[in-house]
XYZ file of C-alpha atoms in Angstrom:
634
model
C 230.374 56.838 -74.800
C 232.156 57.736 -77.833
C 235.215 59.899 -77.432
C 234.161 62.870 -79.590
C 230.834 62.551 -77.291
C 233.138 62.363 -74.124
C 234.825 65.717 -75.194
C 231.949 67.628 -76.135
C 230.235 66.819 -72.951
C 233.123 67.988 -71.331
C 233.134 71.098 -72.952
C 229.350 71.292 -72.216
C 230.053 71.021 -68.348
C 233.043 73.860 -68.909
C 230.776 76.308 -70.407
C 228.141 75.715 -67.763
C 230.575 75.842 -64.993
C 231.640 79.390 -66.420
C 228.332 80.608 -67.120
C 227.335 79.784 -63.209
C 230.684 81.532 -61.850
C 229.716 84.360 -64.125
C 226.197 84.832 -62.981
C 227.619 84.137 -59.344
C 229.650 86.659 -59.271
C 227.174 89.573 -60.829
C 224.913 88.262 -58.274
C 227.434 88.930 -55.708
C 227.951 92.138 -57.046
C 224.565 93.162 -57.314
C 223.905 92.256 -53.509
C 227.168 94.590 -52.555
C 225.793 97.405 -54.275
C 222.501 98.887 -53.044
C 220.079 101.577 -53.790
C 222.044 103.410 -50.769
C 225.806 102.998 -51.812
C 227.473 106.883 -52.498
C 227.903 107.114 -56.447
C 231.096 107.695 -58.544
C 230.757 109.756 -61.614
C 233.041 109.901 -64.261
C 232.857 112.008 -67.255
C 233.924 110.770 -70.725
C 234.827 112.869 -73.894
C 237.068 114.906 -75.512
C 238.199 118.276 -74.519
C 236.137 121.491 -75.422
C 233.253 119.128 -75.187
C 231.749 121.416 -71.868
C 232.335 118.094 -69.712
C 233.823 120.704 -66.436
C 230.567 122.977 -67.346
C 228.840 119.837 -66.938
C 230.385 118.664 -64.317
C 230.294 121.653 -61.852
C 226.647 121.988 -62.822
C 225.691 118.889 -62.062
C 227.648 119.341 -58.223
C 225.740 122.780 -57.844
C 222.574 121.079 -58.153
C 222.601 118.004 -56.212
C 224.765 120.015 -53.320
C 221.253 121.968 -53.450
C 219.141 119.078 -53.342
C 221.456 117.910 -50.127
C 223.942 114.976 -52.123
C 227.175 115.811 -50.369
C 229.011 116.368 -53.824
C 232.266 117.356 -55.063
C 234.123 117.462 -58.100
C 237.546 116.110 -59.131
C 239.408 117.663 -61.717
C 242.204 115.407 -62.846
C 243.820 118.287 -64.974
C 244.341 120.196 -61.507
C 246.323 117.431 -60.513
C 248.385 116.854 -63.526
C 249.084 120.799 -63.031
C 250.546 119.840 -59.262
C 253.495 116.987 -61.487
C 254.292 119.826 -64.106
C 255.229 123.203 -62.604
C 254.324 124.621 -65.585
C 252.354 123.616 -69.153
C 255.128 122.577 -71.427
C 252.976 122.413 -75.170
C 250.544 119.555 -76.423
C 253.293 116.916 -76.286
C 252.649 115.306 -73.014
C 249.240 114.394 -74.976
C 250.302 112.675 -77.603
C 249.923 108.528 -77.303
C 253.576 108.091 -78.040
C 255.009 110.287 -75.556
C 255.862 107.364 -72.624
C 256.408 110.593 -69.852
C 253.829 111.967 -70.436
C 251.235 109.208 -70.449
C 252.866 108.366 -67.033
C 252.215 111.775 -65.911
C 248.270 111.307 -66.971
C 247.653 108.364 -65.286
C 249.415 109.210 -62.196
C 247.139 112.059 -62.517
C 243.787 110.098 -62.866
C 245.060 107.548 -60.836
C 245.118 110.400 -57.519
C 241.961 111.927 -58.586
C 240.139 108.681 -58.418
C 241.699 107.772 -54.972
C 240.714 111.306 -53.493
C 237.389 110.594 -54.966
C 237.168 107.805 -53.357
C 238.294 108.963 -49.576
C 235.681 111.485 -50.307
C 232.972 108.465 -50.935
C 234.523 106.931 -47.706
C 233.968 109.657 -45.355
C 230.077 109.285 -45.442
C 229.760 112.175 -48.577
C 227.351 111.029 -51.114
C 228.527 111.755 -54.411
C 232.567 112.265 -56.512
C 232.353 113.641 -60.030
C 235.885 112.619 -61.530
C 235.952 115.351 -64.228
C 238.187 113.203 -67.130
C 238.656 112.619 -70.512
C 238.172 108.534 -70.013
C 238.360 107.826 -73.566
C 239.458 104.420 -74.281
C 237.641 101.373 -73.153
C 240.381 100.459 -71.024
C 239.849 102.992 -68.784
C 236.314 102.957 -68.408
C 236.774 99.224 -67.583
C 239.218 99.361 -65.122
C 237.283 101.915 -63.814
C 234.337 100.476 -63.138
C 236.119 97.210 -61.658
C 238.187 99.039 -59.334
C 234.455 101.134 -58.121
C 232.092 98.094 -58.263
C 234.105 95.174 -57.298
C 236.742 96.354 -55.382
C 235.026 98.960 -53.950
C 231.276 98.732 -53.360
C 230.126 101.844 -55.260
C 227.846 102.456 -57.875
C 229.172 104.355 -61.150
C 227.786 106.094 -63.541
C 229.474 107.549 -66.861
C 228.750 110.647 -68.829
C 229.921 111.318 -72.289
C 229.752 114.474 -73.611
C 229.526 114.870 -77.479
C 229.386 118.677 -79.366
C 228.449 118.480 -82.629
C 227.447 122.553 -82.821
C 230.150 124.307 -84.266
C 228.910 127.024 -82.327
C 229.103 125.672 -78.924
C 232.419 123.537 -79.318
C 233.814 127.351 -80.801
C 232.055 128.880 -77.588
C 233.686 125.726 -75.636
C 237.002 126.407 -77.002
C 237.265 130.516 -76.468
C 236.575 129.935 -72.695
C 239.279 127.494 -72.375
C 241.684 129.441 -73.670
C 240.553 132.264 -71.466
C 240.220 130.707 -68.444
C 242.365 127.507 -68.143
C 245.281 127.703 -66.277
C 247.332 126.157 -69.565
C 247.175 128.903 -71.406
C 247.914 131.811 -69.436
C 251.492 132.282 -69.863
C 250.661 132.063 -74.376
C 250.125 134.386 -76.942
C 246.446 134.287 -78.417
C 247.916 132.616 -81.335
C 250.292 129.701 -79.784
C 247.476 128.624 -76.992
C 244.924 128.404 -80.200
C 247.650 126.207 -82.601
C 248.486 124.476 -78.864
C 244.515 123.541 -78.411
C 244.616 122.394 -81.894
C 247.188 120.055 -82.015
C 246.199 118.909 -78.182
C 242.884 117.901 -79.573
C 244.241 116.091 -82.482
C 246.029 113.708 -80.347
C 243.095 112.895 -78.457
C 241.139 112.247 -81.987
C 243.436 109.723 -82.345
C 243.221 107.536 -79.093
C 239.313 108.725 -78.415
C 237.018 105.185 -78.460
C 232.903 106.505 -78.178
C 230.840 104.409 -75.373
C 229.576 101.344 -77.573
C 226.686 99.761 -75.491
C 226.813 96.099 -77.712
C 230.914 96.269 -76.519
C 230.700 97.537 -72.775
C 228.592 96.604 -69.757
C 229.128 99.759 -68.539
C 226.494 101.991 -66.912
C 226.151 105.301 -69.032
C 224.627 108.537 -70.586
C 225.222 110.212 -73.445
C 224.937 113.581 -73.399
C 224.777 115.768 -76.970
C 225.295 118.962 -77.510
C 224.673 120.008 -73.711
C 221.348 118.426 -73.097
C 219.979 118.986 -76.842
C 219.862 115.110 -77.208
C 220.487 112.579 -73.838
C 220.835 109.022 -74.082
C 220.482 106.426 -71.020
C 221.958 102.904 -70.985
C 221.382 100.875 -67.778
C 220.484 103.400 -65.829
C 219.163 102.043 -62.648
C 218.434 103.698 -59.366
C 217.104 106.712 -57.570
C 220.050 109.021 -57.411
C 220.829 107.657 -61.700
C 217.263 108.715 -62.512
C 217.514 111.995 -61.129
C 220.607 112.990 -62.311
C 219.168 111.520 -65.748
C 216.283 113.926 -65.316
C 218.435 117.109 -64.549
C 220.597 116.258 -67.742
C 217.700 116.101 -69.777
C 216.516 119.250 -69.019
C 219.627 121.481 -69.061
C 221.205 123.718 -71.399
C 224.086 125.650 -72.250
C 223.605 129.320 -72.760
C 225.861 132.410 -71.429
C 223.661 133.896 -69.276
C 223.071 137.364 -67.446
C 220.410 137.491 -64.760
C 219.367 140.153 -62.552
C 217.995 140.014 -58.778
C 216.655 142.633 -56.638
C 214.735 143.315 -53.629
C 211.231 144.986 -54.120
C 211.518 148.888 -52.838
C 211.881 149.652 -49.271
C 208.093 148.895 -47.601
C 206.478 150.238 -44.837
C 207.484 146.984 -42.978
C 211.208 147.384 -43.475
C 210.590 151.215 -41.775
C 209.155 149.895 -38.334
C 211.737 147.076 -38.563
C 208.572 144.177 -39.194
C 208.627 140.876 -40.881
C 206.398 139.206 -43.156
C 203.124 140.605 -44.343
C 202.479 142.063 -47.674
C 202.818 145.820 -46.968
C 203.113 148.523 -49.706
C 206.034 150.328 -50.758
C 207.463 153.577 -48.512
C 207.666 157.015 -50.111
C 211.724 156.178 -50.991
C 210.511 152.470 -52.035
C 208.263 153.938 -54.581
C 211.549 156.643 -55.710
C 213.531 153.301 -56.321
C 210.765 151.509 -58.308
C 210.815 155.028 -60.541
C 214.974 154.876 -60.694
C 215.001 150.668 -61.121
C 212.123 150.804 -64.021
C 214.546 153.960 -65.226
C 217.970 151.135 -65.548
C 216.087 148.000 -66.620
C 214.219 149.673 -69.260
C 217.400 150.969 -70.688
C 218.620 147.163 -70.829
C 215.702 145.973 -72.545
C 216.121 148.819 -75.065
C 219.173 146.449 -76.507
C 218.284 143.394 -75.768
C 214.947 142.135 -74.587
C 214.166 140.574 -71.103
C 211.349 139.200 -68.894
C 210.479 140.031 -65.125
C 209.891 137.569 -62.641
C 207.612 138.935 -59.134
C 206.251 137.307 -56.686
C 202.569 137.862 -55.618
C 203.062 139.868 -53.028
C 202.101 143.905 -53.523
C 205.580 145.423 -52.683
C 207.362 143.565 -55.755
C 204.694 144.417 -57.905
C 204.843 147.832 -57.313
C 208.342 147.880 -57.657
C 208.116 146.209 -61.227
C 205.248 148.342 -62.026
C 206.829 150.573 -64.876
C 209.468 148.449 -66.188
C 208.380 148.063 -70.005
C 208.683 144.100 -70.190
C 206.598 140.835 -69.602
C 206.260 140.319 -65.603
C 205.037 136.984 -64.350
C 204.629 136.587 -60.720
C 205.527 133.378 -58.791
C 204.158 131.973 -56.006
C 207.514 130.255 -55.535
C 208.831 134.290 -54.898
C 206.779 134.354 -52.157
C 208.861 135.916 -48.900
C 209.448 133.046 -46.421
C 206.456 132.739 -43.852
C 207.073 133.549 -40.701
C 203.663 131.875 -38.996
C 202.892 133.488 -36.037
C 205.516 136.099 -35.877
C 204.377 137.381 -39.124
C 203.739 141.188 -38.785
C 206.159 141.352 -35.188
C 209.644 143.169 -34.632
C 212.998 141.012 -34.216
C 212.054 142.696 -30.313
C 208.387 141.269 -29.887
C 209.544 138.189 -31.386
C 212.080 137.718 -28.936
C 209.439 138.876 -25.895
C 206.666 136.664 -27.042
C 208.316 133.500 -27.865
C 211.606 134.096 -26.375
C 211.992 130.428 -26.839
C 211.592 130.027 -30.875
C 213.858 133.263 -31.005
C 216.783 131.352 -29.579
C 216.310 128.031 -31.445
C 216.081 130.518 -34.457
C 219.613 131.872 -33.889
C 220.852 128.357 -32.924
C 219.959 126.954 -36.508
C 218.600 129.416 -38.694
C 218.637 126.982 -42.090
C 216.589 124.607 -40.462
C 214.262 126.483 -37.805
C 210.567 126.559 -39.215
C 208.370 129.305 -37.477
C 205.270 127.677 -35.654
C 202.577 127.667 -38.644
C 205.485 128.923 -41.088
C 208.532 128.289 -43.168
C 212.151 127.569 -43.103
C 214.672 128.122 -45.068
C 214.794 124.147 -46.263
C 210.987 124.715 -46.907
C 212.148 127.943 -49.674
C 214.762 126.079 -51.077
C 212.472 122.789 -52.010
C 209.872 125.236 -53.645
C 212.707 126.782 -55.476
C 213.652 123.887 -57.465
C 211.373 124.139 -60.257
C 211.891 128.236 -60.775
C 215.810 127.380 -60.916
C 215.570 124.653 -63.019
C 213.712 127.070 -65.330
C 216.141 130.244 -64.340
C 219.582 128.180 -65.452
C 218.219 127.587 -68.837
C 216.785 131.284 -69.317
C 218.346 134.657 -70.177
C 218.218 138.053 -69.293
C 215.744 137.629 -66.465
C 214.985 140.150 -63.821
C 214.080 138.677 -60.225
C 212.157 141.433 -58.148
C 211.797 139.064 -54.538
C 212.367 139.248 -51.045
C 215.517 138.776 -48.746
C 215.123 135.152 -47.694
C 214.313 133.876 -51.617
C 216.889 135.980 -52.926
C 219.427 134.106 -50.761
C 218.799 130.824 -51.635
C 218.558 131.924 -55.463
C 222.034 133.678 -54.975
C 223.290 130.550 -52.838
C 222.461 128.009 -55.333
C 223.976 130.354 -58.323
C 227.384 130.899 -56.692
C 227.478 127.624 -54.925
C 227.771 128.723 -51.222
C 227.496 126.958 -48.295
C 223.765 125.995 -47.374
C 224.500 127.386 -43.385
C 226.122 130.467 -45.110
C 222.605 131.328 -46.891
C 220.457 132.830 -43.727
C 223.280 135.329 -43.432
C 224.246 136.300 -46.718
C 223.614 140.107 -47.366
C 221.332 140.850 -49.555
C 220.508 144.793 -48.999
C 217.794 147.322 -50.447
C 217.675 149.241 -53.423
C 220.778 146.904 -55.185
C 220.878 144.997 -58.357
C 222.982 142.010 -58.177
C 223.978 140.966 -61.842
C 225.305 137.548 -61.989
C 227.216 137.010 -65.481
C 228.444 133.366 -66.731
C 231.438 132.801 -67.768
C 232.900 128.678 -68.094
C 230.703 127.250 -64.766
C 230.758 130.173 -62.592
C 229.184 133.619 -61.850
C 230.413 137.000 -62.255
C 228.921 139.237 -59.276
C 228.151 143.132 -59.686
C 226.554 144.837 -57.149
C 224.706 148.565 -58.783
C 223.801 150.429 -56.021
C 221.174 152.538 -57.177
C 220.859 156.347 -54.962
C 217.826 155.726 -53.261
C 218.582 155.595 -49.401
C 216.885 152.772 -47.380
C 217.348 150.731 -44.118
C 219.332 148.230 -43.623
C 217.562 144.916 -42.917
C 220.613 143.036 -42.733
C 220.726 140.941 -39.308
C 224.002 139.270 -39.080
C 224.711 136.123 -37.527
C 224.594 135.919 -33.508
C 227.953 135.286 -32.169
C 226.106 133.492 -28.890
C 223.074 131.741 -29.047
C 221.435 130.925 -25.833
C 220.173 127.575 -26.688
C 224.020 126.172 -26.852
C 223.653 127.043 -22.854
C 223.567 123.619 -21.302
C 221.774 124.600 -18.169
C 218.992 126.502 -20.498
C 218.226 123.560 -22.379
C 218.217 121.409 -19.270
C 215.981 124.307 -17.788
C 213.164 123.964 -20.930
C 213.574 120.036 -20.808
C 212.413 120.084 -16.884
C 209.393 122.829 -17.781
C 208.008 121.154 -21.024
C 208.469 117.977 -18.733
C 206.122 119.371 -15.858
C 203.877 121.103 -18.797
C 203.150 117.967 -20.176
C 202.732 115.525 -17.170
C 201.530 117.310 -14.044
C 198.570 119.682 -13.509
C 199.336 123.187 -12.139
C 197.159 123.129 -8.611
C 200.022 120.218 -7.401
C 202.171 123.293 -5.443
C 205.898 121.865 -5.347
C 205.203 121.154 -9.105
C 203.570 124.700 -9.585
C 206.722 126.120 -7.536
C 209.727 124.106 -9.536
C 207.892 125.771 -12.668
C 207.714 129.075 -11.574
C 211.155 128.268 -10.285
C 212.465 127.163 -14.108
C 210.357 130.386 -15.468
C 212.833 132.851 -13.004
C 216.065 131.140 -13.987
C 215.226 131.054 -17.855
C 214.585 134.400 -17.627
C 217.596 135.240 -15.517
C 219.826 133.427 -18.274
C 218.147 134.676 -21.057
C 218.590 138.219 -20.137
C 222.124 137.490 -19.281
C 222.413 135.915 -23.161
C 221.094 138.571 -24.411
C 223.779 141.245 -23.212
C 226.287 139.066 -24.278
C 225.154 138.860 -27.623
C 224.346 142.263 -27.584
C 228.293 143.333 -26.413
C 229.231 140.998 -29.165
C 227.561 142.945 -31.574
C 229.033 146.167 -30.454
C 232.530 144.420 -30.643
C 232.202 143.260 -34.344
C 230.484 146.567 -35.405
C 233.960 148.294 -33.694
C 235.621 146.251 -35.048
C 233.823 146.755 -38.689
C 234.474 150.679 -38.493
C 238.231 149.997 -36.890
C 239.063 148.645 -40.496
C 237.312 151.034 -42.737
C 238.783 154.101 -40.760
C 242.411 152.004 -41.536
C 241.458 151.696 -45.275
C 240.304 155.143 -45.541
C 243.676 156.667 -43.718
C 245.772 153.684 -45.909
C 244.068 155.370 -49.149
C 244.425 158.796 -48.038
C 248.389 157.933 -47.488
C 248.806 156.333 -51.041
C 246.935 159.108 -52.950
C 249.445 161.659 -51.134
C 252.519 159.770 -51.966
C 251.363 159.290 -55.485
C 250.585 162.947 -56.105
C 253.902 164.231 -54.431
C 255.382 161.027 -56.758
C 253.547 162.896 -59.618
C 255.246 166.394 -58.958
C 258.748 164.870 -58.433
C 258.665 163.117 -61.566
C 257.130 166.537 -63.663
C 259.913 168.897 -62.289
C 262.739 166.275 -62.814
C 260.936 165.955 -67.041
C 261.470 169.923 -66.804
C 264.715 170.092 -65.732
C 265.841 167.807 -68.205
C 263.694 169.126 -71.384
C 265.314 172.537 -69.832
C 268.977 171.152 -69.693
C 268.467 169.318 -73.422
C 267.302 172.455 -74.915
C 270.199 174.074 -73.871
C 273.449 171.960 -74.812
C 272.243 169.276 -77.045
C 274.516 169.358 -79.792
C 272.457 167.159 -81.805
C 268.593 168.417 -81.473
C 266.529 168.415 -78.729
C 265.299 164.901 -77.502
C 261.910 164.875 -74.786
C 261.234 161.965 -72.344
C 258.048 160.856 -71.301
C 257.363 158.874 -68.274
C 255.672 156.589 -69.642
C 255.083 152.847 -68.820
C 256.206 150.734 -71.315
C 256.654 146.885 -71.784
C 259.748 145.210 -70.267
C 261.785 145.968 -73.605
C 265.544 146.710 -73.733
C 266.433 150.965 -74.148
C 267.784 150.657 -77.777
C 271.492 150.678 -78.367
C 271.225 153.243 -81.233
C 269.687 155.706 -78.480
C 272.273 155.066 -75.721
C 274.588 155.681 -78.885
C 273.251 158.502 -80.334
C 271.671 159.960 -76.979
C 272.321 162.320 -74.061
C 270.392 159.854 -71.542
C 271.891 157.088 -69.828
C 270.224 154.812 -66.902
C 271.340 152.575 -64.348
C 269.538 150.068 -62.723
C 268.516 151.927 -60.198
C 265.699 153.486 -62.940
C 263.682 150.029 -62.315
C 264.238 149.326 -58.450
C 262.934 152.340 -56.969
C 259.296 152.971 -56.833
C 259.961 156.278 -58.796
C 261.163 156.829 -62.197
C 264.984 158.157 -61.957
C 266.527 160.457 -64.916
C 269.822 160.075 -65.910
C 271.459 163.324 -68.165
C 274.402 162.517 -70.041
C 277.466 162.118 -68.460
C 276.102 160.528 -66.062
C 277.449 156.804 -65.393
C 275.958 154.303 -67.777
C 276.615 150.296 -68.076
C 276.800 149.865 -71.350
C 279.458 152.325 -73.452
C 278.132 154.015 -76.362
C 281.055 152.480 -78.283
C 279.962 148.879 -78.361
C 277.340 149.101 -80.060
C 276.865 149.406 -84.109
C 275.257 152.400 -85.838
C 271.837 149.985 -86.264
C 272.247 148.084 -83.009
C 274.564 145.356 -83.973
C 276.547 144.225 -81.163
C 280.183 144.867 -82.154
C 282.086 144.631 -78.883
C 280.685 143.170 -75.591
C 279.592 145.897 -73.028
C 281.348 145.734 -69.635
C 277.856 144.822 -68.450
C 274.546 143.988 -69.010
C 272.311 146.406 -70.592
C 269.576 146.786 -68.284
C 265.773 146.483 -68.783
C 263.788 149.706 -68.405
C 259.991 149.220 -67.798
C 258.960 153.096 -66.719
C 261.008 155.259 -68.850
C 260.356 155.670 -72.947
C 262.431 157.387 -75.609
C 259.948 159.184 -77.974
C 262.286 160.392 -80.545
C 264.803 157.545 -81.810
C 268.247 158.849 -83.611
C 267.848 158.964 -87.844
């Protein structure tokens, strides 16, 4: 063979070697990671771009859909290596400290991400910048190879001047950087912080990385997948594609007090009491005054007590199925008593788990929440929506929108004849509760303290009875005696559950009306120091206008007790002046007045006739933040 032959066969067998350790080791890779494995976001992009809207979001909604999710900001941990915000430096590519000080930063988040991957949770949203290639590659080595997870990147890109300028005001309003700045230095700070990332920011390229990714424009106006494979991918893909970003206000009530609520009944689709109907009157009365500025829609659901209670507000109403109240099966129509009488059995599984517990032939909370997905899907993206429903659907609406805890949502208190407005601002909710002066009952049923199916020897009581039930006839007499027998103790340790949840509920309400009588004396006591705080502070202004008026040799000078900003007294009004304070004017609770003579700090002397310092004062001139001199010297 000749020897230019010899070396391209060589070369041949080295490129084939390489190709086959290549494909090995995707294939190895692609056997690690299944369908199953928990998944690692990571967002890309540069600031101002909504990625933490985005990110939070995206946790909200697959928390709802029961992913274990969490999100990991790594700007709160570059916050915990800087005690405070210095300026835009530590962002610039050149600054050696403060590039250490980043990737520390990432470097944690990722590593907390990842304990929270480890501990069974199914999804980490590492809420970044990522914007080199770099990055994003070491990123995915360290989640794929080294650790068995599946990743999936997001960029965000804002081309809409209007959302970026949106993007930009909230920042500055809400990030923790910029709370100690003026208006104008956090806005030059933003600037120049965004300028450095210009610089170093490399876009996803899909022909130069093998990276998993979407591209996300303008907050959902345009998404882009590459390689998106797998079941959790796809429907994270889907959510993107359908989301927006708009500042929203939404409105939820309860329909008017029915006839139901009176007796104490659940379920059923009764009408609207005499006081329901007063606040359909007073809530058509508010809403129509909102959609006098701005216009707005109605949601109901098909039940008659909601649409009565939407009845006269001036707007479009459509009515949902997916409002529907939860159903309660065969204890639709019954008391919280009868229920517990009749089927004393389903009312103590109901209190053990109330998320999960489905009534025989009805609905459980899980059940609401899965029909709730496509009206909150379609709710997140809307504005200026009213929500007339029912107690359990309001819950899980309210739930998902301020990201509570799913076992928190049976219990949340959601009373009559109240408007809950929910405002955006950044990712979260602002929550006002308008209590409109209609009264009602209170439906509220809080959560049991004791729950009678935790008692070992009940459940081991019901396990022996469903056991006879199902495999021995009744004529057998010991088995017809070791039922009745199970039938006298379950009632014997039901009865006894039920006083003790009962005495719990005294205890807590006690309790409850303990604190509120404290609060009420607390407030009393404050409101009586501040008015006899008030009266001290008016005759000691008197005396002194009286005293000025009288021996000023230089025209009468008035004080005012106002509160002022942590400025300095001015020199040429200790010079010119008859007032002189001490410290002792900003350590008490209560304003003190000085008249002059009294002993000052600072001596008139030292000072200029415009302020100049001419001689150092003994000691410090002192900082006065509750007293103000209206009339400065000529």
């Amino acid at each position: 063979m000749a020897p230019g032959a010899s070396t391209a066969h060589t070369m041949m067998e080295d490129k084939e070697k390489a190709l086959h350790g290549a494909l090995a080791t995707v294939s190895m890779r692609s056997r690690r990671i299944s369908q199953f494995a928990p998944l690692l976001i990571a967002l890309v992009g540069l600031p101002a771009r909504g990625k933490s809207q985005l990110a939070h979001r995206l946790s909200r909604h697959l928390n709802w859909n029961g992913e274990s999710t969490k999100v990991f900001d790594c700007s709160e941990y570059r916050r915990k290596h800087m005690a405070l915000y210095g300026s835009h430096d530590i962002f610039r590519a050149d600054n050696q400290q403060g590039s250490a000080i980043r990737r520390q930063s990432a470097r944690e988040a990722v590593q907390d991400a990842v304990l929270w991957l480890k501990e069974g949770n199914s999804v980490a949203i590492f809420d970044g910048t990522n914007i080199t290639r770099e990055q994003r590659r070491e990123l995915d080595d360290y989640c794929q190879s080294d650790m068995g997870f599946r990743i999936l990147f997001i960029e965000c890109v804002c081309e809409d001047q209007e959302l970026l300028e949106r993007n930009i005001i909230e920042i500055l309003h809400y990030s923790a950087d910029y709370k100690s700045m003026s208006e104008e230095e956090a806005v030059d700070d933003l600037r120049k912080k965004l300028e450095h990332y210009m610089r170093q920011y490399e876009p996803i390229d899909g022909n130069l990385e093998t990276i998993s990714f979407v591209r996300v424009e303008n907050m959902g106006e345009t998404v882009t997948a590459h390689k998106v494979i797998g079941q959790k991918e796809s429907g994270i893909l889907g959510y993107l594609s359908g989301m927006r970003a708009l500042p929203q206000t939404l409105y939820f009530t309860r329909h008017g007090e029915s006839e139901y609520n009176v007796v104490g009944r659940i379920g059923g689709d009764a009408a609207l009491s005499a006081r329901g109907q007063l606040y359909a009157r007073a809530l058509a009365e508010h809403v129509n005054a909102l959609a006098g500025r701005e216009p707005l829609t109605v949601w109901t659901s098909e039940l008659r007590r909601t649409k009565q209670t939407a009845a006269d507000i001036r707007a479009p109403k459509y009515p949902l199925r997916a409002l529907n109240e939860l159903d309660a099966g065969i204890c639709e129509g019954l008391t919280y008593e009868e229920m517990q009488e009749r089927f004393p059995q389903e009312f103590a599984w109901r209190d053990q788990d109330k998320l999960r517990y489905r009534y025989p032939w009805g609905e459980s909370y899980i059940d609401i929440m899965t029909r709730l997905r496509p009206v909150l899907a379609a709710l997140e993206d809307d504005h200026n929506v009213v929500v007339v429903g029912h107690q359990a659907v309001l819950r899980c609406m309210l739930g998902y929108f301020l990201d509570a805890k799913l076992d928190e949502l049976p219990y949340m208190n959601v009373p009559l004849h109240t408007i809950v407005k929910l405002t955006s601002y950044g990712y979260k909710y602002k929550v006002e509760m308008i209590k409109l002066p209609i009264d009602c009952v209170d439906t509220h049923r809080k959560q049991p303290k004791f729950s009678l199916y935790n008692n070992v020897w009940f459940r081991g009581i019901i396990g022996v009875y469903a056991l006879l039930d199902s495999h021995y006839k009744y004529d057998v007499a010991p088995v017809a005696f070791i039922r009745l027998l199970c039938l006298v103790i379950y009632m014997i340790l039901f009865t006894l559950a039920d006083h003790a949840r009962r005495l719990a509920d005294i205890e807590r309400d006690a309790a409850e009306r303990t604190a509120t009588i404290e609060l009420e004396l607390i407030d009393k006591k404050l409101s009586a120091e501040k008015s006899a705080s008030d009266k001290r502070m008016q005759a000691e202004l008197e005396a002194v206008e009286a005293g000025s008026s009288r021996g000023s040799n230089r025209g009468s000078r008035s004080i005012n007790s106002t509160i002022c900003t942590t400025a300095p007294l001015s020199p040429r009004a200790i010079e010119h002046g008859d007032i002189a304070l001490s410290h002792k004017a900003t350590t008490s609770g209560i304003p003190h007045v000085f008249q002059a003579g009294d002993a000052i700090q600072a001596h008139p002397q030292a000072w200029g006739p415009y302020g100049t310092n001419v001689a150092a004062p003994p000691g410090p001139l002192p900082t006065f933040q509750e007293v103000g001199v209206t009339s400065a010297p000529p």
